[in-house]
PDB file of C-alpha atoms in Angstrom:
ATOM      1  CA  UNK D   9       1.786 -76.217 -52.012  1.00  0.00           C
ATOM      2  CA  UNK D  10       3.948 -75.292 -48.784  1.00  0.00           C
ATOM      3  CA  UNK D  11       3.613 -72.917 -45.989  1.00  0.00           C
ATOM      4  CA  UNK D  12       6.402 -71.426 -44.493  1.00  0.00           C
ATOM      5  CA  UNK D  13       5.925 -71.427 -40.746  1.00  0.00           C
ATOM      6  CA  UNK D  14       6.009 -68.397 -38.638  1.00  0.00           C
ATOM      7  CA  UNK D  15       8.957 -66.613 -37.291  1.00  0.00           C
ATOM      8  CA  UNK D  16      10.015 -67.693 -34.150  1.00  0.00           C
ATOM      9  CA  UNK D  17      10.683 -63.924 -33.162  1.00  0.00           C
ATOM     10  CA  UNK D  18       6.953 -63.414 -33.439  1.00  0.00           C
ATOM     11  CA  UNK D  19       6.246 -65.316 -29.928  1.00  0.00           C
ATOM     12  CA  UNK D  20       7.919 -62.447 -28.336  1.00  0.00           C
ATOM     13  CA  UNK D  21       6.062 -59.925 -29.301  1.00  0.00           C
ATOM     14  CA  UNK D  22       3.240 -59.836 -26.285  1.00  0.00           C
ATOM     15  CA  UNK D  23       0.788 -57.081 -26.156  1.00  0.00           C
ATOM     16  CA  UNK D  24       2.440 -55.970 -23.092  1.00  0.00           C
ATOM     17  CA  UNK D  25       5.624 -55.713 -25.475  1.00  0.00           C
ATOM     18  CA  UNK D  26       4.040 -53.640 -28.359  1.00  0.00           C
ATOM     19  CA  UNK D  27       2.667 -51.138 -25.795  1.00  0.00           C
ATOM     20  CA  UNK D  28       4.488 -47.656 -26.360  1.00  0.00           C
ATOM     21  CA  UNK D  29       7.076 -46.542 -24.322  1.00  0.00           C
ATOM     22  CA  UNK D  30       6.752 -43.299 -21.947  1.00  0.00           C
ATOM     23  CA  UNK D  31       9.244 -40.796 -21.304  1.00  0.00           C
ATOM     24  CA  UNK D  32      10.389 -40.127 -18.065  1.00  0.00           C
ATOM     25  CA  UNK D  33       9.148 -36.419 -18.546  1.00  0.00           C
ATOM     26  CA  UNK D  34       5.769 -37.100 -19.229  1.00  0.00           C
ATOM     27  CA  UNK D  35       5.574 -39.514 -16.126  1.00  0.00           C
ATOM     28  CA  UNK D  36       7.084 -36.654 -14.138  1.00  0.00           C
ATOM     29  CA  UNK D  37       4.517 -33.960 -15.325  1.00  0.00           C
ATOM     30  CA  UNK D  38       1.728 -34.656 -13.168  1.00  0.00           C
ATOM     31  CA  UNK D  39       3.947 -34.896 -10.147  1.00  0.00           C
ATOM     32  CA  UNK D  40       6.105 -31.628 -10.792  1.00  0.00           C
ATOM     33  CA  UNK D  41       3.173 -30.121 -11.525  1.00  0.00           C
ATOM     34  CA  UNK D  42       0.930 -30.968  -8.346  1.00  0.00           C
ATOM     35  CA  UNK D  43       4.373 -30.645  -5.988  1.00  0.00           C
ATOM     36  CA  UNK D  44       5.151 -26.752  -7.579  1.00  0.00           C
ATOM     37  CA  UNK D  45       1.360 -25.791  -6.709  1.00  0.00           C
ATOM     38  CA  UNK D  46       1.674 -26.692  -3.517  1.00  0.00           C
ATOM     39  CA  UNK D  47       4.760 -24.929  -3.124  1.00  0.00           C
ATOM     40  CA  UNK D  48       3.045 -21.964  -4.471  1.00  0.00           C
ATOM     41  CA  UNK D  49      -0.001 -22.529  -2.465  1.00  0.00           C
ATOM     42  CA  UNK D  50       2.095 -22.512   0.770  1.00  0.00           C
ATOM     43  CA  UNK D  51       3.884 -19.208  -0.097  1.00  0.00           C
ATOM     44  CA  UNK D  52       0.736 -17.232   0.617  1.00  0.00           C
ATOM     45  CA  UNK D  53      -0.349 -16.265   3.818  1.00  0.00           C
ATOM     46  CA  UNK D  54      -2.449 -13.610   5.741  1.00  0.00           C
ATOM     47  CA  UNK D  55      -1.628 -11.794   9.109  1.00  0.00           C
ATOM     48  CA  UNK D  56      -3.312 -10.289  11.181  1.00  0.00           C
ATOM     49  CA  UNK D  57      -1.891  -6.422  11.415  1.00  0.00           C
ATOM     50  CA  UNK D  58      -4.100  -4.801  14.358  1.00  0.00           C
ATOM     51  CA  UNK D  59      -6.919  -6.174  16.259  1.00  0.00           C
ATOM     52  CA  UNK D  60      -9.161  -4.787  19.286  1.00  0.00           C
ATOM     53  CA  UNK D  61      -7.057  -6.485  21.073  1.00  0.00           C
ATOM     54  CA  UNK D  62      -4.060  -4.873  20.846  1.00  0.00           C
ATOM     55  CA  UNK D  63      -5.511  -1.332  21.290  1.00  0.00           C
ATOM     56  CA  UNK D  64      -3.798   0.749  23.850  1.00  0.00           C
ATOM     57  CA  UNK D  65      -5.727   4.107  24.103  1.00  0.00           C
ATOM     58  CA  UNK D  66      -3.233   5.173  27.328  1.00  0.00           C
ATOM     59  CA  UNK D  67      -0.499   5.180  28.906  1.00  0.00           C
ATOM     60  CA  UNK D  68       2.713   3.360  28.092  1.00  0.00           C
ATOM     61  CA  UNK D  69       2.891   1.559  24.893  1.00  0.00           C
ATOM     62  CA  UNK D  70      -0.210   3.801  23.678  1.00  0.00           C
ATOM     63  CA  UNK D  71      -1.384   2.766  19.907  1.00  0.00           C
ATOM     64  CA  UNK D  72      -4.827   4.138  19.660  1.00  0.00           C
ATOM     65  CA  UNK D  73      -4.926   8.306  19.539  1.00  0.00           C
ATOM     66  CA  UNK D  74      -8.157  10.720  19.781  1.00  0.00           C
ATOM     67  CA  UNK D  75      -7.912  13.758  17.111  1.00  0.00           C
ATOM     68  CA  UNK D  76     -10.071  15.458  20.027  1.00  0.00           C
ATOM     69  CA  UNK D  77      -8.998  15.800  23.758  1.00  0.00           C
ATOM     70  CA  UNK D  78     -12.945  15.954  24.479  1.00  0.00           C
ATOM     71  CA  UNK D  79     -13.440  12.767  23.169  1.00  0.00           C
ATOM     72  CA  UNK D  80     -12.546   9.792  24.676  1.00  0.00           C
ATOM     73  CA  UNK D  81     -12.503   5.833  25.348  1.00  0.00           C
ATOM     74  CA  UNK D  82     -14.363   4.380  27.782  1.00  0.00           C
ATOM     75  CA  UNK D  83     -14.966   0.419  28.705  1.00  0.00           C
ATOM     76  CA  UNK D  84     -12.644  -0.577  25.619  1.00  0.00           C
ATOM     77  CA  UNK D  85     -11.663  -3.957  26.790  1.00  0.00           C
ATOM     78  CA  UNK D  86     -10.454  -7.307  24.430  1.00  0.00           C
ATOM     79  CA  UNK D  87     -13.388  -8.027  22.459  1.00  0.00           C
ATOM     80  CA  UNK D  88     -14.834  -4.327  22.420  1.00  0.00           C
ATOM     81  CA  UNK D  89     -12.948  -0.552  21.172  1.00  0.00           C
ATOM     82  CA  UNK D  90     -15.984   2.194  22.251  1.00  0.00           C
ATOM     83  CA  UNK D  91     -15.211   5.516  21.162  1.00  0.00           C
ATOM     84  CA  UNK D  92     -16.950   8.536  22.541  1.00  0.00           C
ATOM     85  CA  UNK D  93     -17.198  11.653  20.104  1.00  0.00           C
ATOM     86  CA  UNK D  94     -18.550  15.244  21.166  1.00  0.00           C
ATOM     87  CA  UNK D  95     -21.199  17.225  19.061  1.00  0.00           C
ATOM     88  CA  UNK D  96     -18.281  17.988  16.860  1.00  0.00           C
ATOM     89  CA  UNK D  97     -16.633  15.530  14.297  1.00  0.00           C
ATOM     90  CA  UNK D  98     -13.659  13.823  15.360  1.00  0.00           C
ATOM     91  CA  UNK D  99     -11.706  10.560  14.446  1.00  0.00           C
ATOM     92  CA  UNK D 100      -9.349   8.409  16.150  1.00  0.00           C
ATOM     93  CA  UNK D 101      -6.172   6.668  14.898  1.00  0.00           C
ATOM     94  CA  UNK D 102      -4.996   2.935  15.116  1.00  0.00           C
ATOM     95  CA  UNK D 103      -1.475   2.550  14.425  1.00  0.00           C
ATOM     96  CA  UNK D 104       0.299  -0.527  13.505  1.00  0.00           C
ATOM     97  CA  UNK D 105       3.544  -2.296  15.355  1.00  0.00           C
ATOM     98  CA  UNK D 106       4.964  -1.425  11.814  1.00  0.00           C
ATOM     99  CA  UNK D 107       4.307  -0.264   8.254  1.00  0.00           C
ATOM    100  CA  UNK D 108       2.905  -2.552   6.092  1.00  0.00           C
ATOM    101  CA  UNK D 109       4.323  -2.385   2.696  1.00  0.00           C
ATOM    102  CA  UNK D 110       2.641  -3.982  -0.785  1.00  0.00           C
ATOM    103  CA  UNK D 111       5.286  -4.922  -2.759  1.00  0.00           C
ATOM    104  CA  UNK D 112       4.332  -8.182  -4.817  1.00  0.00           C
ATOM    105  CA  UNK D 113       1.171  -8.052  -6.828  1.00  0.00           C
ATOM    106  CA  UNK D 114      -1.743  -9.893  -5.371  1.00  0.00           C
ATOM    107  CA  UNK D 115      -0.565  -8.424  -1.605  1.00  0.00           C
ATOM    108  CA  UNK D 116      -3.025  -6.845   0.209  1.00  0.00           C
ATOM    109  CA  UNK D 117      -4.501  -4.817   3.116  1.00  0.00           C
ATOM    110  CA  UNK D 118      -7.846  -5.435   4.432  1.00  0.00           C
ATOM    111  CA  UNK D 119      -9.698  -3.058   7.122  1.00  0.00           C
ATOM    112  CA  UNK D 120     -12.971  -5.171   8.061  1.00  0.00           C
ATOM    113  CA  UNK D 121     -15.552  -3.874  10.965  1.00  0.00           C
ATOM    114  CA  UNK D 122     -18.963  -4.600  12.804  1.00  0.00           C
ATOM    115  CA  UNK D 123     -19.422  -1.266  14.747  1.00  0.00           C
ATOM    116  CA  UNK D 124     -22.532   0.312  16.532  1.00  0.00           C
ATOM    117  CA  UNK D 125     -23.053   4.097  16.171  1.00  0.00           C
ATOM    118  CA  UNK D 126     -25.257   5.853  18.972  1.00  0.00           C
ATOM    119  CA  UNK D 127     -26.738   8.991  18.057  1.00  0.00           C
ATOM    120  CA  UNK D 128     -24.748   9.456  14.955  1.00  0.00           C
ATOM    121  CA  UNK D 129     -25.527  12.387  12.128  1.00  0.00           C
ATOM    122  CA  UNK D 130     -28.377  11.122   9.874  1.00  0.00           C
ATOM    123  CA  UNK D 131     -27.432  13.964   6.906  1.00  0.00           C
ATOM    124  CA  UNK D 132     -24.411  14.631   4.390  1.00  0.00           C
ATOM    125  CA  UNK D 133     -22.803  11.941   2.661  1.00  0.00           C
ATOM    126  CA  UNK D 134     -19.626  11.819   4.367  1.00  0.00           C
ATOM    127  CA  UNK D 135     -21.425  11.101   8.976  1.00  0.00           C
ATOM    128  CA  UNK D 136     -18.588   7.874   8.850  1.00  0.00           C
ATOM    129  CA  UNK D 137     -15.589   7.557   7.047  1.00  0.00           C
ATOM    130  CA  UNK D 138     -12.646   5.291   7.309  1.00  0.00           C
ATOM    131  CA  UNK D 139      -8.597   5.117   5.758  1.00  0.00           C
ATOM    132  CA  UNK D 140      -5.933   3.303   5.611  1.00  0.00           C
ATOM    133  CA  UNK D 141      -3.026   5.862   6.041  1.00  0.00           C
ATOM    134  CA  UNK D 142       0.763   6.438   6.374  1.00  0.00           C
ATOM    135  CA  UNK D 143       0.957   8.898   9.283  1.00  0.00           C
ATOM    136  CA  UNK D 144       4.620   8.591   9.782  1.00  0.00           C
ATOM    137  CA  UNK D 145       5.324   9.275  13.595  1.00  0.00           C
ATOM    138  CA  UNK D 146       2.367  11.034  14.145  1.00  0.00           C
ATOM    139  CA  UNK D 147      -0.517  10.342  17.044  1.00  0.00           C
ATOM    140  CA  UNK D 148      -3.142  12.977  17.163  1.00  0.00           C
ATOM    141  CA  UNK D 149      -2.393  16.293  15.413  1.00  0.00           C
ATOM    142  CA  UNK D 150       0.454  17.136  12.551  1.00  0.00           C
ATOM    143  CA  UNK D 151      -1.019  14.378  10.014  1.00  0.00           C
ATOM    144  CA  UNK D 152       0.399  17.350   7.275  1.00  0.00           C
ATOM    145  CA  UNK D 153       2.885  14.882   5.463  1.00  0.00           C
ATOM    146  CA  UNK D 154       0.211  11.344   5.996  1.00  0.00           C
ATOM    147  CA  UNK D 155      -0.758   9.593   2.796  1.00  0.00           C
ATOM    148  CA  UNK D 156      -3.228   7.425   1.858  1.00  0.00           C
ATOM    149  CA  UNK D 157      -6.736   6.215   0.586  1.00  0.00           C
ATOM    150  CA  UNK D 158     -10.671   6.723   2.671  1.00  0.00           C
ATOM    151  CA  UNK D 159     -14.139   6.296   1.690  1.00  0.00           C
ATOM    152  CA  UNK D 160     -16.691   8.096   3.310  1.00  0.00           C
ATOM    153  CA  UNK D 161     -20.044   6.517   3.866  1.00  0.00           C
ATOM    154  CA  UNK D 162     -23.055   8.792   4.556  1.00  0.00           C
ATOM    155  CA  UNK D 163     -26.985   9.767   2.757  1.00  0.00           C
ATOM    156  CA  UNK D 164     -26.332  12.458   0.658  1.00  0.00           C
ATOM    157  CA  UNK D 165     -24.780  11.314  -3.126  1.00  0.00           C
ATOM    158  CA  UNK D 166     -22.165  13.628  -4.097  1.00  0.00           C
ATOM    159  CA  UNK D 167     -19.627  13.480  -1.478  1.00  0.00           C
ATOM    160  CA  UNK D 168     -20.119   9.941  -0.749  1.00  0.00           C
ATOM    161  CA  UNK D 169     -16.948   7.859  -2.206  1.00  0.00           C
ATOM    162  CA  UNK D 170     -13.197   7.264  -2.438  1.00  0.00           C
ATOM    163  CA  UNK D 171     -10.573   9.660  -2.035  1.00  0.00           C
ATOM    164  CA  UNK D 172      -6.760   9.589  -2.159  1.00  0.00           C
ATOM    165  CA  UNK D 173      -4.923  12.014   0.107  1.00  0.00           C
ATOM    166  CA  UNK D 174      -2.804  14.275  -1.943  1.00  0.00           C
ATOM    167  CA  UNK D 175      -2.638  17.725  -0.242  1.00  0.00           C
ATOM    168  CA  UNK D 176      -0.982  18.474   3.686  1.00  0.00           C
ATOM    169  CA  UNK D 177      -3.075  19.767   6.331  1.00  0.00           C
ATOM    170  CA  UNK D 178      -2.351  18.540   9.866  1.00  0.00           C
ATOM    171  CA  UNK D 179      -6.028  17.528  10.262  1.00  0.00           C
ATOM    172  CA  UNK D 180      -5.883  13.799   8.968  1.00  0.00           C
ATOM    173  CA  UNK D 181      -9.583  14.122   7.435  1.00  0.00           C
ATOM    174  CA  UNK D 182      -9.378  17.814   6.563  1.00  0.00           C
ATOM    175  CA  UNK D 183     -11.486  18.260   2.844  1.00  0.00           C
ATOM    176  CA  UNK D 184      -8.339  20.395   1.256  1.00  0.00           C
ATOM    177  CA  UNK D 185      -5.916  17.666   1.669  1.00  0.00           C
ATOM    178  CA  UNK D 186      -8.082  15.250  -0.876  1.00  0.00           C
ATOM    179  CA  UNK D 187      -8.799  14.773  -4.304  1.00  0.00           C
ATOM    180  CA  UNK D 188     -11.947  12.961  -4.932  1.00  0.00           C
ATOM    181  CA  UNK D 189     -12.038  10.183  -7.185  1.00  0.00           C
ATOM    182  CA  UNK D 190     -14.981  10.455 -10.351  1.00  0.00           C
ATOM    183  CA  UNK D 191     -17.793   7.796  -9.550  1.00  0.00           C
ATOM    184  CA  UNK D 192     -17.421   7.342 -13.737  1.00  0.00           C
ATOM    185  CA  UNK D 193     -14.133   6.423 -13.305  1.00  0.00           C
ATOM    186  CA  UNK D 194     -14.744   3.660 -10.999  1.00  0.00           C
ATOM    187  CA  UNK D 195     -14.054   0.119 -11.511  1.00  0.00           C
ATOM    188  CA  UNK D 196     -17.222  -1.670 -10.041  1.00  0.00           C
ATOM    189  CA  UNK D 197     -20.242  -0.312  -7.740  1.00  0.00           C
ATOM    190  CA  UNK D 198     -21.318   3.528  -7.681  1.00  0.00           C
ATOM    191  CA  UNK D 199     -21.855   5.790  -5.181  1.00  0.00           C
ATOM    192  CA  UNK D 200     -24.821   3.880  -4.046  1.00  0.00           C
ATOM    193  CA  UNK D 201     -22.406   1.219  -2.788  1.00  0.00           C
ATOM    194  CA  UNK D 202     -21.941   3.878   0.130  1.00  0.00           C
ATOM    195  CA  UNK D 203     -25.041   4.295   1.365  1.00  0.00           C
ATOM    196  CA  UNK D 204     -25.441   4.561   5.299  1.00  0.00           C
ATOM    197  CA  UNK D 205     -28.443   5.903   7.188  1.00  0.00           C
ATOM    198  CA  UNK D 206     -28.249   6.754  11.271  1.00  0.00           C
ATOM    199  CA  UNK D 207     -32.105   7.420  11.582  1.00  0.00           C
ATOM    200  CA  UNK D 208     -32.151   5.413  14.488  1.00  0.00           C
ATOM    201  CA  UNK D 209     -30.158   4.509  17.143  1.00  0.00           C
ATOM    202  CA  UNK D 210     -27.743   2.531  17.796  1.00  0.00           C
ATOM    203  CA  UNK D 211     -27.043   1.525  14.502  1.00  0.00           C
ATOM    204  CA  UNK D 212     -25.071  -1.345  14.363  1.00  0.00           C
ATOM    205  CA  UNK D 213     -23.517  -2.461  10.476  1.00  0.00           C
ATOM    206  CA  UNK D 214     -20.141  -4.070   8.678  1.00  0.00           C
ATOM    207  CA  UNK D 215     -18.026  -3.529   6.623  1.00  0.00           C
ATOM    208  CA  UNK D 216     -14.483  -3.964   4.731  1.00  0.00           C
ATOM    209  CA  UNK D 217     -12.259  -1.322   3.069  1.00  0.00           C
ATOM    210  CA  UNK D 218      -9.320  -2.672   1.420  1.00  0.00           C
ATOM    211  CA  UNK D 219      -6.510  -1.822  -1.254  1.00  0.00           C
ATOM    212  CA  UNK D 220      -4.839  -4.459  -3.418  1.00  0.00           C
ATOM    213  CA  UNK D 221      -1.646  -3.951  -5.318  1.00  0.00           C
ATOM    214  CA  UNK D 222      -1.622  -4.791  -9.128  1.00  0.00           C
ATOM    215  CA  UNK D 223       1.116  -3.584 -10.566  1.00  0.00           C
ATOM    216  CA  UNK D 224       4.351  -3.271  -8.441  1.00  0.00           C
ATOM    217  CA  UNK D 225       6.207  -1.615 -11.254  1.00  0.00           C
ATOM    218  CA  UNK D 226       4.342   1.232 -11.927  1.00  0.00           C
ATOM    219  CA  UNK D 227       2.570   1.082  -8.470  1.00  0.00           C
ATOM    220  CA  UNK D 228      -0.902   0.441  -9.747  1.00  0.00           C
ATOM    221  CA  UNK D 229      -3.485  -0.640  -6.593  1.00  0.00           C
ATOM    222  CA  UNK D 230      -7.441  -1.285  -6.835  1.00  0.00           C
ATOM    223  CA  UNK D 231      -9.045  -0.092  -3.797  1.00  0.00           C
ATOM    224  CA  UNK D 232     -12.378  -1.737  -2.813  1.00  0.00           C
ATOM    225  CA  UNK D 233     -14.924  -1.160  -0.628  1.00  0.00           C
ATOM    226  CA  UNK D 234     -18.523  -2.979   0.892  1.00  0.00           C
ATOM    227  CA  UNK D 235     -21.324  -2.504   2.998  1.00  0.00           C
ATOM    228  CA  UNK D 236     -22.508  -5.945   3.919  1.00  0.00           C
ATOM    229  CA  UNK D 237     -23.988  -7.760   1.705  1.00  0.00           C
ATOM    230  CA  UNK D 238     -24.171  -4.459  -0.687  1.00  0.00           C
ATOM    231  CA  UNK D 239     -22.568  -3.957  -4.417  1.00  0.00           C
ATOM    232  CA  UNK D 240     -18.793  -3.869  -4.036  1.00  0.00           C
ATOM    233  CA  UNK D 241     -17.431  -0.869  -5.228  1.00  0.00           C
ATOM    234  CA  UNK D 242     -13.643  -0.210  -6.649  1.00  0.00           C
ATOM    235  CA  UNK D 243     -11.491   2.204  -7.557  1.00  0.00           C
ATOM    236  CA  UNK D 244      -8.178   1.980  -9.998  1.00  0.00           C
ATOM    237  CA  UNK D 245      -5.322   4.056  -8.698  1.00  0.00           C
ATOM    238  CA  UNK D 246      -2.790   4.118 -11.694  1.00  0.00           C
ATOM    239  CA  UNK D 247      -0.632   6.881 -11.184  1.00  0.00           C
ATOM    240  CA  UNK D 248       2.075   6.345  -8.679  1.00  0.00           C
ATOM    241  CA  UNK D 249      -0.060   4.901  -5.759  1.00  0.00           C
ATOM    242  CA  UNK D 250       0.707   4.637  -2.230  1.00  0.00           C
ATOM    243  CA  UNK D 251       1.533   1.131  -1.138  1.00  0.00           C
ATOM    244  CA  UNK D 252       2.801   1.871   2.370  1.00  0.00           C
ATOM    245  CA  UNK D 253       0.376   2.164   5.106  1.00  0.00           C
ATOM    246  CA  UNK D 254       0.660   2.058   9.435  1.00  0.00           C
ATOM    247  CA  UNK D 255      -2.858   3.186  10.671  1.00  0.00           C
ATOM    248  CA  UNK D 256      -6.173   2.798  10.309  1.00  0.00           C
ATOM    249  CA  UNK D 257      -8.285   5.876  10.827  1.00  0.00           C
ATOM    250  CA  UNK D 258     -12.017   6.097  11.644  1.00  0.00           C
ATOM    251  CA  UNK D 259     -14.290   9.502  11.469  1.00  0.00           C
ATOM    252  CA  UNK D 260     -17.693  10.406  13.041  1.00  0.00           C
ATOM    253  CA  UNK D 261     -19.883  12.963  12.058  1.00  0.00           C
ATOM    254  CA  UNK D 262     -20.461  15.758  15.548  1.00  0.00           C
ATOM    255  CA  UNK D 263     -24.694  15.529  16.172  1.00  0.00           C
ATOM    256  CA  UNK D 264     -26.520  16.949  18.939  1.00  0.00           C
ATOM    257  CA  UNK D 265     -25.421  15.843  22.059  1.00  0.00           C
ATOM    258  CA  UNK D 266     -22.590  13.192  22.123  1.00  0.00           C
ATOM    259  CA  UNK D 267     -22.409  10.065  19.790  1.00  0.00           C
ATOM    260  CA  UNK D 268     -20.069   7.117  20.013  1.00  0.00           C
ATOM    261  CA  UNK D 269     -18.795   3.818  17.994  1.00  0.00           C
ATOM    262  CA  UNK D 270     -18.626   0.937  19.691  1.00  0.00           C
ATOM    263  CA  UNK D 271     -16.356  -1.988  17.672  1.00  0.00           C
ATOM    264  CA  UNK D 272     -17.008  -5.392  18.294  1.00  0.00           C
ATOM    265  CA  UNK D 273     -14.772  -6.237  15.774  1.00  0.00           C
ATOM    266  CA  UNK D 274     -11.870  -3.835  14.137  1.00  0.00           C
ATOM    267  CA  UNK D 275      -9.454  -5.722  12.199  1.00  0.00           C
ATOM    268  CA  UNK D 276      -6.591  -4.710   9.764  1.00  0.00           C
ATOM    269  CA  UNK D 277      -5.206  -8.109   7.840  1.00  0.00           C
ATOM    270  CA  UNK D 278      -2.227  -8.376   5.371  1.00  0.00           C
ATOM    271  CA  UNK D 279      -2.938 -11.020   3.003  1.00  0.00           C
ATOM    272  CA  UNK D 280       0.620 -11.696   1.198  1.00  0.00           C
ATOM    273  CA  UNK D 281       0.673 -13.071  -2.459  1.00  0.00           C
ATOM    274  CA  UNK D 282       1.814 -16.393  -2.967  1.00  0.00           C
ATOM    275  CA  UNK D 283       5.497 -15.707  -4.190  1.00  0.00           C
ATOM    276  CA  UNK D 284       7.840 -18.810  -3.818  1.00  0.00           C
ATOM    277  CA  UNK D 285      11.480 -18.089  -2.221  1.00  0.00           C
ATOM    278  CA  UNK D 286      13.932 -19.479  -4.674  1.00  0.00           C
ATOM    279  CA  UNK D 287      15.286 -22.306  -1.867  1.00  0.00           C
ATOM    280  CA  UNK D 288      11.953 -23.266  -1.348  1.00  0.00           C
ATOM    281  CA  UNK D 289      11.330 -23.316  -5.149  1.00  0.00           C
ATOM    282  CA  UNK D 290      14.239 -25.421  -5.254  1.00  0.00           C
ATOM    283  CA  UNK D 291      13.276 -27.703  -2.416  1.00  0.00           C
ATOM    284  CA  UNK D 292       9.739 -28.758  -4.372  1.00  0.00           C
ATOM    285  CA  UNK D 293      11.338 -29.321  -8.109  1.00  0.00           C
ATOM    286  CA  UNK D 294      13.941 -31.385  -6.690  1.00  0.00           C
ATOM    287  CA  UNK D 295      11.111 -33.281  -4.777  1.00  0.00           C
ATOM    288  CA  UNK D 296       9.077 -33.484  -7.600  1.00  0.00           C
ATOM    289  CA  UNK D 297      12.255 -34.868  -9.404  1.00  0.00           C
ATOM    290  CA  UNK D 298      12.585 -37.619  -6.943  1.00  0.00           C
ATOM    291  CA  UNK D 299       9.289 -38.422  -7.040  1.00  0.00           C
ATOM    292  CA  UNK D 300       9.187 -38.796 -11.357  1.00  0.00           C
ATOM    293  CA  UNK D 301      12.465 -41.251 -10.602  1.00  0.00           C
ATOM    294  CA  UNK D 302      10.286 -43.386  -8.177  1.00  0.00           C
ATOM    295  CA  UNK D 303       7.439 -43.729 -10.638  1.00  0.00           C
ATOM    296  CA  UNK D 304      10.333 -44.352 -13.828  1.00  0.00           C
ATOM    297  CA  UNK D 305      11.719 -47.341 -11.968  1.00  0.00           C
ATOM    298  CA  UNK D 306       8.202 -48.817 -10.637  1.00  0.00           C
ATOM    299  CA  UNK D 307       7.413 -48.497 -14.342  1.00  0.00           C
ATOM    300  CA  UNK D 308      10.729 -50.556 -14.960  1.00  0.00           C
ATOM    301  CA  UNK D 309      10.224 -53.502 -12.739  1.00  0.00           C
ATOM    302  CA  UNK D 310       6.554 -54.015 -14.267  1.00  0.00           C
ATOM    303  CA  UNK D 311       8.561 -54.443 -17.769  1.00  0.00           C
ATOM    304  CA  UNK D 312      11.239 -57.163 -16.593  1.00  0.00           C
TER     305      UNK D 312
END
């Protein structure tokens, strides 16, 4: 009996030889992929839009306006905003170096504030409210043509809540020039969410008031709201919502004798979604590109 020996061809075939080949795509995949998400990721950012800091309640280059001659700001300096209201209600307004739009969806505009309130009206649901607003040119009366969202914080539970401003009236708070959104309607929280008692004084709490922009098409935009550490509670604007906004507007309740708000910390951000330009979304494929070459011809030399 005979054997036939082996092929020679066979001592070529090393397991390093038999091992399948990869494409040069799926080498490239993790490295496009991690290189495009941190393009994406440094797309976004926020910016701050108003701060104590730049308030200017007089005088040239005046920003801050009081919807009340009688009331007034006294020892407002960087790090504190103290407004002074009479026995009547009255708001001030905060306008921005320029209007902040929403236009991509995920942008958004955040009002967030610590304030103190001294002597401020312990009944009705609506003793502090805030709003982001489009006032247009206007400072401290004619706020007839202003748009925009509020949420009035206060004890008593039917006028508590978010409103859109749909009517004119030069007062910027004025009731007629509001439509009140149903608490069944909204998206998260109830009207317990804006809860706010003044039994004592001061009264010193936080807060954040924002609107978010989810569809830029149809100029859909959640608005959102917290006390704290409370429930956050939202609000679905679906039918042609504002998405332009240069103020920030804050209202006190009148009580006997004079009350006041003293911010130690009003801010107004703009947190931008994270929306490549097309350069720059050109700039990390083609170094993700570069990068899948490097790795093909490391792979190469470990062959030969």
């Amino acid at each position: 009996m005979s054997f036939r020996k082996p092929l020679r061809h066979f001592r070529y075939m090393t397991s390093e030889k038999m091992q399948p080949r990869v494409s040069t795509l799926r080498l490239a995949r993790p490295a496009i992929a991690a290189i495009a998400f941190a393009g994406l990721v440094s797309s976004a950012f926020a910016a701050t839009v108003f701060q104590i800091s730049d308030a200017v309640t007089s005088g040239g280059g005046q920003n801050v306006f009081a919807s009340d001659p009688a009331s007034t700001f006294t020892g407002t300096t960087s790090t504190r905003l103290i407004y002074n209201n009479g026995t009547s209600g009255s708001y001030f307004v905060a306008k921005f170096p320029e209007t902040v739009s929403l236009t991509n969806v995920g942008d958004k505009i955040t009002f967030d504030w610590t304030v103190a309130v001294t002597n401020g009206a312990n009944s009705g649901g609506q003793a502090f409210r805030v709003g982001l607003f489009d006032v247009g040119t206007a400072t401290d009366s004619n706020f007839g043509t202003s748009t925009g969202y509020r949420a009035d914080y206060g004890t008593s539970t039917n006028n508590r809540g978010f409103y859109e401003r749909t009517g004119s009236n030069a007062g910027l708070f004025t009731a007629g020039a509001y439509t009140q959104y149903n608490v069944n309607d909204y998206a998260s929280g109830d009207r317990g969410s804006f809860t706010r008692t003044f039994a004592t004084s001061p009264v010193t709490f936080s807060g954040s008031f924002s609107i978010e922009l989810l569809d830029a098409k149809d100029r859909k935009v959640r608005i959102s709201t917290v006390l704290g550490t409370g429930t956050v509670a939202s609000i679905i604007d679906d039918a042609s919502a504002f998405t332009a906004f240069n103020s920030v507007a804050i209202w006190i309740a009148g009580a006997a004798g004079t009350s006041g708000l003293d911010f130690s910390n009003l801010t107004v951000t703009l947190t931008a979604a994270a929306v490549p330009e097309p350069a720059a979304a050109a700039a990390w494929l083609s170094a993700g590109l570069a990068l899948a070459g490097i790795m093909l011809r490391k792979r190469r030399q470990r062959e030969l």
